[in-house]
CSV table of C-alpha atoms and ligand atoms in Angstrom, one decimal:
chain,number,residue,atom,x,y,z
E,1,MET,CA,35.5,7.8,-25.1
E,2,GLU,CA,34.8,7.2,-21.5
E,3,LEU,CA,35.9,9.5,-19.8
E,4,GLY,CA,33.5,10.3,-17.5
E,5,ASP,CA,32.8,8.8,-13.9
E,6,PHE,CA,32.2,5.7,-13.5
E,7,TYR,CA,28.8,5.6,-12.5
E,8,ASP,CA,28.3,7.4,-15.9
E,9,ASP,CA,27.6,4.3,-18.1
E,10,ARG,CA,26.4,2.0,-14.8
E,11,LYS,CA,23.4,1.9,-12.8
E,12,PHE,CA,23.2,-0.7,-9.9
E,13,CYS,CA,20.8,-3.8,-10.3
E,14,PRO,CA,19.1,-4.9,-7.0
E,15,THR,CA,19.0,-8.3,-9.3
E,16,CYS,CA,22.7,-9.1,-10.1
E,17,GLU,CA,23.3,-7.0,-6.9
E,18,GLY,CA,26.2,-4.5,-9.1
E,19,TYR,CA,26.5,-1.6,-11.1
E,20,VAL,CA,25.4,-3.1,-14.5
E,21,PRO,CA,25.3,-1.2,-18.6
E,22,TYR,CA,21.6,-0.4,-18.7
E,23,LEU,CA,19.6,0.5,-21.4
E,24,ILE,CA,17.6,3.8,-21.0
E,25,SER,CA,13.6,3.2,-21.3
E,26,MET,CA,10.9,5.9,-20.9
E,27,GLU,CA,11.3,5.9,-17.2
E,28,HIS,CA,13.3,3.5,-16.2
E,29,SER,CA,16.5,2.2,-16.9
E,30,TYR,CA,16.8,-1.2,-17.3
E,31,CYS,CA,19.6,-3.8,-16.8
E,32,VAL,CA,20.9,-5.6,-19.3
E,33,ALA,CA,21.7,-8.9,-18.1
E,34,CYS,CA,18.1,-9.8,-16.5
E,35,GLY,CA,15.5,-6.9,-17.5
E,36,ASP,CA,15.2,-5.2,-13.6
E,37,ILE,CA,14.8,-1.7,-13.4
E,38,VAL,CA,18.4,-0.4,-11.8
E,39,ARG,CA,19.0,2.4,-9.3
E,40,LEU,CA,21.8,4.9,-9.4
E,41,PHE,CA,23.1,4.1,-6.5
E,42,SER,CA,23.3,0.9,-4.4
E,43,ASP,CA,21.8,1.0,-0.5
E,44,GLU,CA,25.0,1.6,0.4
E,45,ASP,CA,25.8,3.9,-1.1
E,46,TRP,CA,22.8,6.2,-1.6
E,47,THR,CA,23.3,6.5,2.1
E,48,HIS,CA,27.0,7.6,1.6
E,49,PHE,CA,25.8,9.6,-0.9
E,50,ASN,CA,23.6,11.6,1.2
E,51,GLU,CA,26.0,11.7,4.5
E,52,SER,CA,28.5,13.0,2.1
E,53,LEU,CA,25.9,15.5,1.3
E,54,LYS,CA,24.9,16.1,4.6
E,55,GLN,CA,28.3,16.7,5.5
E,56,ARG,CA,28.9,19.4,3.2
E,57,ARG,CA,28.3,22.4,4.9
E,58,PRO,CA,27.0,25.3,3.8
E,59,LYS,CA,29.4,28.7,3.0
E,60,GLY,CA,28.1,31.8,4.7
E,61,GLY,CA,28.7,31.2,8.5
E,62,ARG,CA,25.8,29.3,9.0
E,63,PRO,CA,25.2,28.3,13.0
E,64,ARG,CA,25.8,24.7,13.7
E,65,LYS,CA,22.6,23.0,14.9
E,66,ASP,CA,22.7,20.0,17.5
E,67,LYS,CA,20.5,17.3,15.7
E,68,GLU,CA,20.3,13.9,16.7
E,69,SER,CA,18.9,11.5,14.0
E,70,ALA,CA,19.9,8.7,14.0
M,23,ZN,ZN1,20.8,-7.5,-13.5
């Protein structure tokens, strides 16, 4: 049954330039198509992921800081 996220059984292969089924090894996961090490996100999605984390403000009235990054 596949009820989870899209990312549940796919990772990003930089060689195939897409999300692919993968094999799990001891430390890494490998693309089933080309055997390259796959990652959880593409660079682009990783950036989006981090951005969305930054935008999530902590609850509890913490003062907002002006921060200039990028
Ligand atoms: Zn691949």
